[in-house]
XYZ file of C-alpha atoms in Angstrom:
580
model
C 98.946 90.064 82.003
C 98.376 92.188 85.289
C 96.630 95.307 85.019
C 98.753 98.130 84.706
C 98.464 100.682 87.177
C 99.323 104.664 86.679
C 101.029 107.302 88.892
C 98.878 109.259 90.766
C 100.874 111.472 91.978
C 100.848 114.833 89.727
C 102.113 118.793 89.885
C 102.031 119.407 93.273
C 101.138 116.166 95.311
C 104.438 114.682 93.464
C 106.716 117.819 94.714
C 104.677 117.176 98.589
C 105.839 113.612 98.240
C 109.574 114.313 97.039
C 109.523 116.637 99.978
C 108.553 114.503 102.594
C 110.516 111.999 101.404
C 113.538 114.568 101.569
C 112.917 116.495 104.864
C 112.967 112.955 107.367
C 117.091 113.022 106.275
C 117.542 116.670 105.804
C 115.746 117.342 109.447
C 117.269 114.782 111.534
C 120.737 115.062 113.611
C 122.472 113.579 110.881
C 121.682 116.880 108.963
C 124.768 118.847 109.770
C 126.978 116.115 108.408
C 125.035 115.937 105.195
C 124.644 119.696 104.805
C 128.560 119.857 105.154
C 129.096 116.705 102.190
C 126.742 118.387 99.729
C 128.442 121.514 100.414
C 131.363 120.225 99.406
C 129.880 118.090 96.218
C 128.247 121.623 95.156
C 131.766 123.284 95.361
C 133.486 120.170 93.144
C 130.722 120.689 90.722
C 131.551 124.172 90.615
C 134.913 123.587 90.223
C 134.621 120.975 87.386
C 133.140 123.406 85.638
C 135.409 126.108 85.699
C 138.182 123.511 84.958
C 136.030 122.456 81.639
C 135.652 126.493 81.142
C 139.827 126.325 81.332
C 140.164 123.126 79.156
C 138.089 124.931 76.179
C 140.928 128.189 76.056
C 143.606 125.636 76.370
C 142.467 123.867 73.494
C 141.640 127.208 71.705
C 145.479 127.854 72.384
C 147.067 124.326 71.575
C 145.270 124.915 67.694
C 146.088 128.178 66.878
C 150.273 127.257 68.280
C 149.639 124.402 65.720
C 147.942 126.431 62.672
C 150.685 129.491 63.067
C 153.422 127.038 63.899
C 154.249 128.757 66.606
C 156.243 125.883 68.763
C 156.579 127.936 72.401
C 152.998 128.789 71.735
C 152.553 125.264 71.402
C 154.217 124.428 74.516
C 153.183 126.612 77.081
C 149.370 126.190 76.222
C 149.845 122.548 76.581
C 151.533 122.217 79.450
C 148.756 123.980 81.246
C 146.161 121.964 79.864
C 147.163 119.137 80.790
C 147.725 120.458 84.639
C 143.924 121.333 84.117
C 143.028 118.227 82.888
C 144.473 116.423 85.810
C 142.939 118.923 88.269
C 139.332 118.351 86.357
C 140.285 114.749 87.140
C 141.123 114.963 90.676
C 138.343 116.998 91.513
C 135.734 114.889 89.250
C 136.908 111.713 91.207
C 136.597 113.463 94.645
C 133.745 114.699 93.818
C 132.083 111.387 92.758
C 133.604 110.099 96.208
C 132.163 112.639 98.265
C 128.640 112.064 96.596
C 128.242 108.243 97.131
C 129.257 109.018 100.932
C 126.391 111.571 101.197
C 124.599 108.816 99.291
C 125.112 106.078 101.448
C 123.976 107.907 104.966
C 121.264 109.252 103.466
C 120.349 105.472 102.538
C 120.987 104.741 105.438
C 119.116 107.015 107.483
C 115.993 106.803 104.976
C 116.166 102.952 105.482
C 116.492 102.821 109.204
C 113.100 105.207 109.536
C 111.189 102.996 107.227
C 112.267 99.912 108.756
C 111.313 100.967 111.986
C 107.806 102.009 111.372
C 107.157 98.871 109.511
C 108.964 96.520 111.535
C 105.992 97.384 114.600
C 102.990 95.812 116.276
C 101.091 97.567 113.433
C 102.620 95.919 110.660
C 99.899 93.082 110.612
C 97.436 95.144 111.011
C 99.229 97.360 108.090
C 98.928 94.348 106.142
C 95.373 93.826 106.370
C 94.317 97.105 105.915
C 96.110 97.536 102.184
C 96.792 94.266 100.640
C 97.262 95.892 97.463
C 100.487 97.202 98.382
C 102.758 94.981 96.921
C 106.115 94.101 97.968
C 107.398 96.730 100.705
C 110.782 94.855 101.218
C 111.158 96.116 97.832
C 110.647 99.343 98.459
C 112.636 99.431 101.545
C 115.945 97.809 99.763
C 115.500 98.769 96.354
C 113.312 102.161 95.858
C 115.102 104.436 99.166
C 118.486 103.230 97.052
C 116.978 104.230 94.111
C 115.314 107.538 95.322
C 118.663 108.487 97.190
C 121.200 107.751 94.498
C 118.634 110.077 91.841
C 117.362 112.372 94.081
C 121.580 113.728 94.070
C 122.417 113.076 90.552
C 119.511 114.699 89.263
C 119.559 117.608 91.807
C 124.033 117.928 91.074
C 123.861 117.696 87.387
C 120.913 119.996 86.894
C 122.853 122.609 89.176
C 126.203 121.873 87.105
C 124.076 122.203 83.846
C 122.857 125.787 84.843
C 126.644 126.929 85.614
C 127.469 125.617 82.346
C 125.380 127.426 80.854
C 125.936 130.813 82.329
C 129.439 129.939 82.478
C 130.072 128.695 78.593
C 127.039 130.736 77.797
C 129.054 134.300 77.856
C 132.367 132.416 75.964
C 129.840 131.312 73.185
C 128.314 134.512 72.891
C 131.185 136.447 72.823
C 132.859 134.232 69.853
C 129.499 134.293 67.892
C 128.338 137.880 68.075
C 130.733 139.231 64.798
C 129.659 136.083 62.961
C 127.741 136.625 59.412
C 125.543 134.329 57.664
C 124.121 134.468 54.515
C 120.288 135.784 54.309
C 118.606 136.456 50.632
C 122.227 137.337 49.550
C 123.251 139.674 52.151
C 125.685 139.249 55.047
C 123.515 139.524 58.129
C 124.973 139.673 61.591
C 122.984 138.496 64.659
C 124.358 138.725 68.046
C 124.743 135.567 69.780
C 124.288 133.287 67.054
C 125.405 130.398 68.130
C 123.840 130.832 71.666
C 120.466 131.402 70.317
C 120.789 128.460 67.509
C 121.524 126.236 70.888
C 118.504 127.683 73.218
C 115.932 126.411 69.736
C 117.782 123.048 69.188
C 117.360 122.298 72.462
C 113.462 123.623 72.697
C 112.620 121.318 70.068
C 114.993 118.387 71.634
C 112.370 118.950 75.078
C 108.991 119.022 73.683
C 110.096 115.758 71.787
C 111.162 114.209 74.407
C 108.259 115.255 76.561
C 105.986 113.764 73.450
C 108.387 110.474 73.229
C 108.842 109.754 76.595
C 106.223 110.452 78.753
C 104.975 107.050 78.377
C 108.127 106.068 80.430
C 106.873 106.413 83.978
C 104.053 104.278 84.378
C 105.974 101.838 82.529
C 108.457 102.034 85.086
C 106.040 101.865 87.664
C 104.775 98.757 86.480
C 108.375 97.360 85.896
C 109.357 97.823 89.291
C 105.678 96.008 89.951
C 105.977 93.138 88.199
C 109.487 92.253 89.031
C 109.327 91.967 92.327
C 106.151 89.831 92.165
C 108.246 88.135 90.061
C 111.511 87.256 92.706
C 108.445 87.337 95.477
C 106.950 84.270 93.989
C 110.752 82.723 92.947
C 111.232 83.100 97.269
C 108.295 81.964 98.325
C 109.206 78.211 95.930
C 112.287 78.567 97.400
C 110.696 78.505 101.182
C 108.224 76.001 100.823
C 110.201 73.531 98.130
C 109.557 70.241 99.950
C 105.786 71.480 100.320
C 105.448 71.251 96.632
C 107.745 68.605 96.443
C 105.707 66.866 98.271
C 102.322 67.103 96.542
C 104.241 67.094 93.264
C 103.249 70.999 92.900
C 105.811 71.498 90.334
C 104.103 72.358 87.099
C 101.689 75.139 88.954
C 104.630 76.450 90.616
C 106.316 76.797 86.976
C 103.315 77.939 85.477
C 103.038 80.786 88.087
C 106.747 81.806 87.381
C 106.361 81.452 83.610
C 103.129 83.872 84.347
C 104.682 86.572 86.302
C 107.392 86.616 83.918
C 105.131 87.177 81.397
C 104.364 90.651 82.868
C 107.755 90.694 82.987
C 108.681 89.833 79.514
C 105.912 92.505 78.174
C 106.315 95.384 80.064
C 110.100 95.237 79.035
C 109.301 94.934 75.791
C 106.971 98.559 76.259
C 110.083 99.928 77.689
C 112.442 99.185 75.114
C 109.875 100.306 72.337
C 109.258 103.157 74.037
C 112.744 103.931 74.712
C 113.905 103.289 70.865
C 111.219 105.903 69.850
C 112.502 108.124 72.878
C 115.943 107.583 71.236
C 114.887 107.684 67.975
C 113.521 111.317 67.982
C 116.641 112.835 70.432
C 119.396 110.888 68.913
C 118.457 112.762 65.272
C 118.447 115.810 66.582
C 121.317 116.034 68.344
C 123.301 114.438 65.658
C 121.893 117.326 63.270
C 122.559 119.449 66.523
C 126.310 118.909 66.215
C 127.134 119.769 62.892
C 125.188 123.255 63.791
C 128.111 125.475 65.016
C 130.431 124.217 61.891
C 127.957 124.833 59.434
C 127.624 128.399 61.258
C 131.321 128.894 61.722
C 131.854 128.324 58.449
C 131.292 131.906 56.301
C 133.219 133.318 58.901
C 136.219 131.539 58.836
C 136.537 131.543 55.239
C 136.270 134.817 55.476
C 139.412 135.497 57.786
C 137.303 136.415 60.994
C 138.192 133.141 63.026
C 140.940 130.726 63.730
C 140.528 127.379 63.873
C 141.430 127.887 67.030
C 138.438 129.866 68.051
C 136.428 127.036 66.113
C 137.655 124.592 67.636
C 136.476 126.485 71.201
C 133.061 127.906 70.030
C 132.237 123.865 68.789
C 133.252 123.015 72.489
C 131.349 126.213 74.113
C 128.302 125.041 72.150
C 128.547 121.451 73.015
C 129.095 122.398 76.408
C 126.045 125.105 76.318
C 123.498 122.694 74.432
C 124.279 119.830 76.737
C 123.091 122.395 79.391
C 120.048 122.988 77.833
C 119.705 119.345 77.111
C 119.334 118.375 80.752
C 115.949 117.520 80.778
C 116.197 115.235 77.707
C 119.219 113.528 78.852
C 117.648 113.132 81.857
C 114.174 112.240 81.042
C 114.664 108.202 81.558
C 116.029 108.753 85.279
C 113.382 111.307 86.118
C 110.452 108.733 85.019
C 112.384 105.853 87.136
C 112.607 108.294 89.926
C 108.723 109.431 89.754
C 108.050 105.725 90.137
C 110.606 105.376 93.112
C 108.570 108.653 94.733
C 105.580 106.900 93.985
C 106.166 103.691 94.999
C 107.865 105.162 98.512
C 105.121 107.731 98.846
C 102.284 104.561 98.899
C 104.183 103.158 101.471
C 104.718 106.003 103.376
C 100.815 106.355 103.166
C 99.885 103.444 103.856
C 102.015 103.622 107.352
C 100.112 106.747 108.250
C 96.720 104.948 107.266
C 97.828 102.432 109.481
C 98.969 104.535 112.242
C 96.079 107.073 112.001
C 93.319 103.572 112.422
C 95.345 102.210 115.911
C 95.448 106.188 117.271
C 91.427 106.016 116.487
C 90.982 102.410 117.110
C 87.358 101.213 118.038
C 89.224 98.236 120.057
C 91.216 100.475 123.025
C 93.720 98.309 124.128
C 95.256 99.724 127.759
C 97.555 98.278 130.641
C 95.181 96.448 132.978
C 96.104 98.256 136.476
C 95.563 94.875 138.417
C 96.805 92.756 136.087
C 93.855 90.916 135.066
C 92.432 90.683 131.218
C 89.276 92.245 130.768
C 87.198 92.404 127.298
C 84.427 94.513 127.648
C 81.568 94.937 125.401
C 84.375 93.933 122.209
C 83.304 93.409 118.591
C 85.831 92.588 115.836
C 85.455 93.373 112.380
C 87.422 92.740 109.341
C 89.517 95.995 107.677
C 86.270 96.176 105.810
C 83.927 96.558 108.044
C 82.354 93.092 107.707
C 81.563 91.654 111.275
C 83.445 88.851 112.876
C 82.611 88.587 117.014
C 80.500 90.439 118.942
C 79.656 91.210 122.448
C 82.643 90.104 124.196
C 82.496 90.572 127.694
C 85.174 88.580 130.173
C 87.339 88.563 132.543
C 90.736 86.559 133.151
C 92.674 86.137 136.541
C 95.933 85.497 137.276
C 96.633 81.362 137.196
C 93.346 80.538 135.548
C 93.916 78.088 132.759
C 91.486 78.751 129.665
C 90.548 76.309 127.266
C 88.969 78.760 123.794
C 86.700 76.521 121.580
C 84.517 77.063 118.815
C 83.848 75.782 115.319
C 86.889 76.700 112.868
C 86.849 80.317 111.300
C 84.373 81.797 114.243
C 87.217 84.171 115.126
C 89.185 82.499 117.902
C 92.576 83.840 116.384
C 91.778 87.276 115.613
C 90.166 87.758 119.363
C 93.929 86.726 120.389
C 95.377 89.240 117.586
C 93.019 92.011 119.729
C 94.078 91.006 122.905
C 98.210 91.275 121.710
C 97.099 94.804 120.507
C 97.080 94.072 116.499
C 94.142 93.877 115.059
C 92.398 97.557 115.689
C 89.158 96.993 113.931
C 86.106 97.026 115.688
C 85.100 98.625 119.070
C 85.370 97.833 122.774
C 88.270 97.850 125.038
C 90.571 95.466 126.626
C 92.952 95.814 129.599
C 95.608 93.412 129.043
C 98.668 92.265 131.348
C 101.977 93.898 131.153
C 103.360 93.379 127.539
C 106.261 91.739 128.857
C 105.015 89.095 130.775
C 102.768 87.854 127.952
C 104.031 84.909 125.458
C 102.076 84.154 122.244
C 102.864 80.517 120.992
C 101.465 80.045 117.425
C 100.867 76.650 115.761
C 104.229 77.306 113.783
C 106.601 79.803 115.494
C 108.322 82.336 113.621
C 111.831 81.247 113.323
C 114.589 84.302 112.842
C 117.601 84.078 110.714
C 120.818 83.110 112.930
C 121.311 79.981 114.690
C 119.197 77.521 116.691
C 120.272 78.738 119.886
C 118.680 82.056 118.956
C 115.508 80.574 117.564
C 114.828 79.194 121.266
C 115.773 82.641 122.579
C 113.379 84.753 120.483
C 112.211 87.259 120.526
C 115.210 87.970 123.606
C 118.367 88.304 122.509
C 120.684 85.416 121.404
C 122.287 84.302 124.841
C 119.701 85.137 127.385
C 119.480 81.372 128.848
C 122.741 79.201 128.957
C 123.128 76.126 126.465
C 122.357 74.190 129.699
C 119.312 75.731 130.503
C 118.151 74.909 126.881
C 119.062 71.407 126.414
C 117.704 70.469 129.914
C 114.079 71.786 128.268
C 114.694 69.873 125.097
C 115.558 66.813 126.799
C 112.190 67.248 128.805
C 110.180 67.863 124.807
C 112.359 65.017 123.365
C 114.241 67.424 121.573
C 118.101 66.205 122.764
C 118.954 65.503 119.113
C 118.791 69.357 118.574
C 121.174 69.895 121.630
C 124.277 69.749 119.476
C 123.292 72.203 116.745
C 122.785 75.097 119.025
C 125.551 77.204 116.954
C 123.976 75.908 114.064
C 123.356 78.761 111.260
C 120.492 77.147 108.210
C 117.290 77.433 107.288
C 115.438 76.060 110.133
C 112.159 76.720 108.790
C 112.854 74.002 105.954
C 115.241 71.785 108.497
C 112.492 71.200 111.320
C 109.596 68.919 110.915
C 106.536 70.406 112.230
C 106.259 68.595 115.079
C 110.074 69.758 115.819
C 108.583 73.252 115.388
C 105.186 73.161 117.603
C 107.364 71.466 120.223
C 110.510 74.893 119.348
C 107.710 77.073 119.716
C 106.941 75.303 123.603
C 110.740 75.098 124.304
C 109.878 78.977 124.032
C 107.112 79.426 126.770
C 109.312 77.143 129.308
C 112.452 78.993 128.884
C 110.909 82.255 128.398
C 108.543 81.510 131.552
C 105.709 84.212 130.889
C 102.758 85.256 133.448
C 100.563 84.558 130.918
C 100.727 82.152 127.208
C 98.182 82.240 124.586
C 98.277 79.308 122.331
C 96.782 79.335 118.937
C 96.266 76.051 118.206
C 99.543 75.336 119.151
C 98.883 71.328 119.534
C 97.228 70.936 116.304
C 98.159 67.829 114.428
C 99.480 66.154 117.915
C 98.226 63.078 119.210
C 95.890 63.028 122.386
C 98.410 61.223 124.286
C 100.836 63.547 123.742
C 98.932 66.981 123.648
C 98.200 66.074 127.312
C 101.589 64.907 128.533
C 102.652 68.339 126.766
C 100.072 70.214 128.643
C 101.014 68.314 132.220
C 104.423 69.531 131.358
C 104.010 72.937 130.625
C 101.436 73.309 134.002
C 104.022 71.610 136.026
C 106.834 73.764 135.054
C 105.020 77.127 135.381
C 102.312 76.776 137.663
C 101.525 80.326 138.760
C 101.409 81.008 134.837
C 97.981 82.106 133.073
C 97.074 79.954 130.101
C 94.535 80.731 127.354
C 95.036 77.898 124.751
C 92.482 77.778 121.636
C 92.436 74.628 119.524
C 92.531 72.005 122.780
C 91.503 68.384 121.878
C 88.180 67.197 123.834
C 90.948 64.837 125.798
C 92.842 67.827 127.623
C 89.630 69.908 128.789
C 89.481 68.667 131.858
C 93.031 70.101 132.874
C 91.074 73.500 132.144
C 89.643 75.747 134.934
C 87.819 77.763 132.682
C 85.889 77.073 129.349
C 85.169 79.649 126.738
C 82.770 78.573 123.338
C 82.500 81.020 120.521
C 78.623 80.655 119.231
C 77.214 81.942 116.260
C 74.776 85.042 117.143
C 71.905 86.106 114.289
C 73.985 88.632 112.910
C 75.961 86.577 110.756
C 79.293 87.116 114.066
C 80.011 84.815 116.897
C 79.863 85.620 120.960
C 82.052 84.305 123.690
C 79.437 82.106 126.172
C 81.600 81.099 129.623
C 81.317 77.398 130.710
């Protein structure tokens, strides 16, 4: 089984994280509007409780018309209750209404500021820097729902609980103050009673459930955890089924699921154990809880000082009273999921600053290059550890020059391309780079975004930008034309495409896109010498004021190079750039 990991956050760093989680909605334009729908939710609350303040006397009245037989009594009383039960209705339901649309733009706010500062250049970077934060499109769709839809039931209820109390509070004092019980034989009275007898029930109903339950929120945590690793590695199957398929994978794929369900299966199991005991402990006493105010009630009514009537309203008062006191047991199993929503958000959120904080102090400066030339000087690249991987980079690239990157495998051609895009911050140095626009990264296999084919060729510009024309005259040029007809084709083009069809998508992209300047990561991997130069003919004669710096090039294409750059190992374990 996984390790289990526990909250961190405690006392005050948890009430700093559930406030900066709050104050990005409650601070933005979309304030007023939200300040004006909790208004309103506060004022239903308010108003649901009064009406359940109403509902008790009602009742109160309905008995006593029934136990003096008193028919008009009868009558009246319950003819107004039930035009206060269908007001408590009507504002219960509006109130629920108004709640879920607070809810929803909240969401919705929350979701759009986390997907835009991890949907950035940094997000690789991000990546890198804290691999063990699992899962954050899980904490984007799943935890801001989660945080959102408890942060207002938690926050409503616990304000409705304390008018309840004040409210039904005074009503249950005032019905149990000339109440007498029995002591050593004498009638004692104690004002209050029944208020008093609630505020202890419910004391020892909190520290139980504190003692029960506590265990509940790192379960959560690792609940949430393990499920998504769980559907993460049920995805990933699903996205790369003809890979297994292919070198008959299945049985490690199914022990892997079998695995993460494990976790699965046994940190479940801790929650439902730890919820019976939870249950257990709270369900007794509030089942001895209830028979409380009749047990109280009853020397006093058999001795002619209540009603049933005024029974029947003091057992209601008291319900309504303890269930206020109650809160935090009631509550307890949404407050632990919540502390792992905060937690889980609050990592994230961290983790984005990390990130954020390392590009704003990056040792590799990355700036517009005022003549529009690339210039690395004096860079080194290190791993998000520290751990060397190139140093002493010093070159320069000029407009039109065609570069041809070479060097053993894993002596850090790729990352020096991450550098020059402007996402991978580790190290030192600086770089001057072209205008971001006019640059064009082609990678061996090119991302491809959900939608249809036409708008794979147009990424990352908008679906549309060249004609259908424009785009089959390319493919006809790649030998692509069979694609021509399924430009308004919506699948999975990841899993449709062979990979040739992909490298030769992902070169559709440069011609169409026509960029000042294309870096190729081993873009032509896996293609034939023959064609990898009738590729690279094409591409030159179709943009030939373009600047090319291509990594990966077969020996048979070199010579279409101006410029050669070699990555050699260096004694300290990194690799330097040597010109040709």
């Amino acid at each position: 089984m996984s390790p289990a990991l526990k909250p961190n956050l405690r006392g005050a760093a948890l009430l700093r994280a559930i406030w900066r989680l709050g104050r990005s909605y409650w601070t933005s334009r979309e304030a007023r509007i939200g300040a004006l729908l909790l208004f309103v939710t506060i004022v239903l609350e308010f108003l649901t409780v009064y009406a359940n303040l109403l509902i008790a006397d009602y009742q109160r009245q309905v008995v006593e018309g029934l136990e003096h037989r008193q028919t008009s009594d009868f009558i009246q009383a319950g003819a107004l209750y039930i035009v206060v039960l269908l007001g408590f209705v009507a504002a219960s339901t509006l109130r629920i209404y108004v709640r879920q649309v607070l809810e929803i733009r909240w969401r919705r706010d929350l979701t759009s500021q986390f997907v835009g500062r991890w949907i950035s250049p940094r997000a690789f970077a991000q990546s890198q820097l804290h691999q063990d934060l699992d899962n954050p499109d899980q904490r984007i769709s799943e935890d801001i729902r989660d945080f959102v839809a408890s942060a207002l039931g938690l926050s409503l209820s616990l304000l409705s609980a304390l008018a309840t109390l004040v409210s039904f509070g005074g009503v249950l004092w005032t019905l149990s103050s000339a109440w007498k019980i029995p002591v050593d034989g004498q009638m004692i009275q104690l004002p209050g009673l029944l208020f008093w007898v609630a505020v202890a029930a419910a004391f020892v109903s909190i520290v139980a459930a504190h003692l029960m339950g506590r265990r509940l929120v790192p379960i959560n945590f690792d609940r949430f955890r393990f499920e998504a690793n769980f559907r993460y590695g049920l995805v990933r199957y699903r996205d790369h089924v003809k890979e297994v398929g292919l070198n008959r994978g299945e049985l490690v794929e199914r022990r892997g699921a079998d695995g993460r369900f494990h976790d699965v299966y046994d940190v479940f199991l801790r929650l439902v154990r730890a919820e019976r005991d939870l249950t257990l402990v709270t369900g007794s006493i509030g089942q001895l809880n209830g028979l409380l105010p009749l047990l109280l009630a009853a020397p006093a009514y058999f001795g002619g000082m209540l009603t049933l009537g005024m029974i029947v309203q003091a057992r209601t008062a008291y319900d309504q009273v303890s269930g206020a006191l109650l809160w935090f047991v009631n509550a307890y199993r949404e407050i632990a999921r919540w502390r792992a929503n905060v937690e889980r958000l609050d990592a994230f959120e961290v983790a984005i600053d990390d990130t954020a904080r390392v590009f704003e102090g990056a040792g590799v400066c990355v700036v517009p290059a005022a003549d529009g030339v690339l210039r690395l000087e004096n860079v080194r690249l290190e791993a998000p550890i520290g751990q060397p991987i190139l140093s002493g980079i010093n070159a320069t690239v000029r407009a039109g020059e065609r570069v041809a990157l070479v060097g053993a495998v894993g002596k850090g051609k790729s990352t020096l391309l991450r550098a020059i895009a402007g996402i991978w911050p580790f190290g030192s140095g600086r770089i001057e780079q072209p205008i971001d626009g006019a640059m064009l990264f082609v990678p061996q296999l090119p991302y491809l975004p959900i939608g249809t084919l036409r708008a794979a060729f147009c990424y990352p510009r908008e679906e549309g930008c060249f004609s259908d024309e424009r785009i089959r005259e390319v493919l006809a040029e790649l030998d692509l034309s069979h694609l021509g007809a399924r430009l308004d084709e919506c699948t999975a083009w990841d899993d449709a495409l062979s990979g040739l069809e992909k490298q030769l998508l992902a070169l559709a992209r440069a011609l169409l896109h026509e960029p000042r300047w294309i870096f190729m990561d081993d873009a032509m991997s896996g293609i034939d010498a023959e064609t990898e130069r009738r590729l690279y003919e094409i591409l030159f004669a179709r943009l030939p004021d373009s600047t090319l710096v291509a990594l990966g090039t077969g020996a048979g294409v070199l010579d279409l190079f101006s410029t050669r750059w070699t990555l050699r190992p260096v004694g300290d374990g990194t690799a330097t750039l040597q010109a040709a």
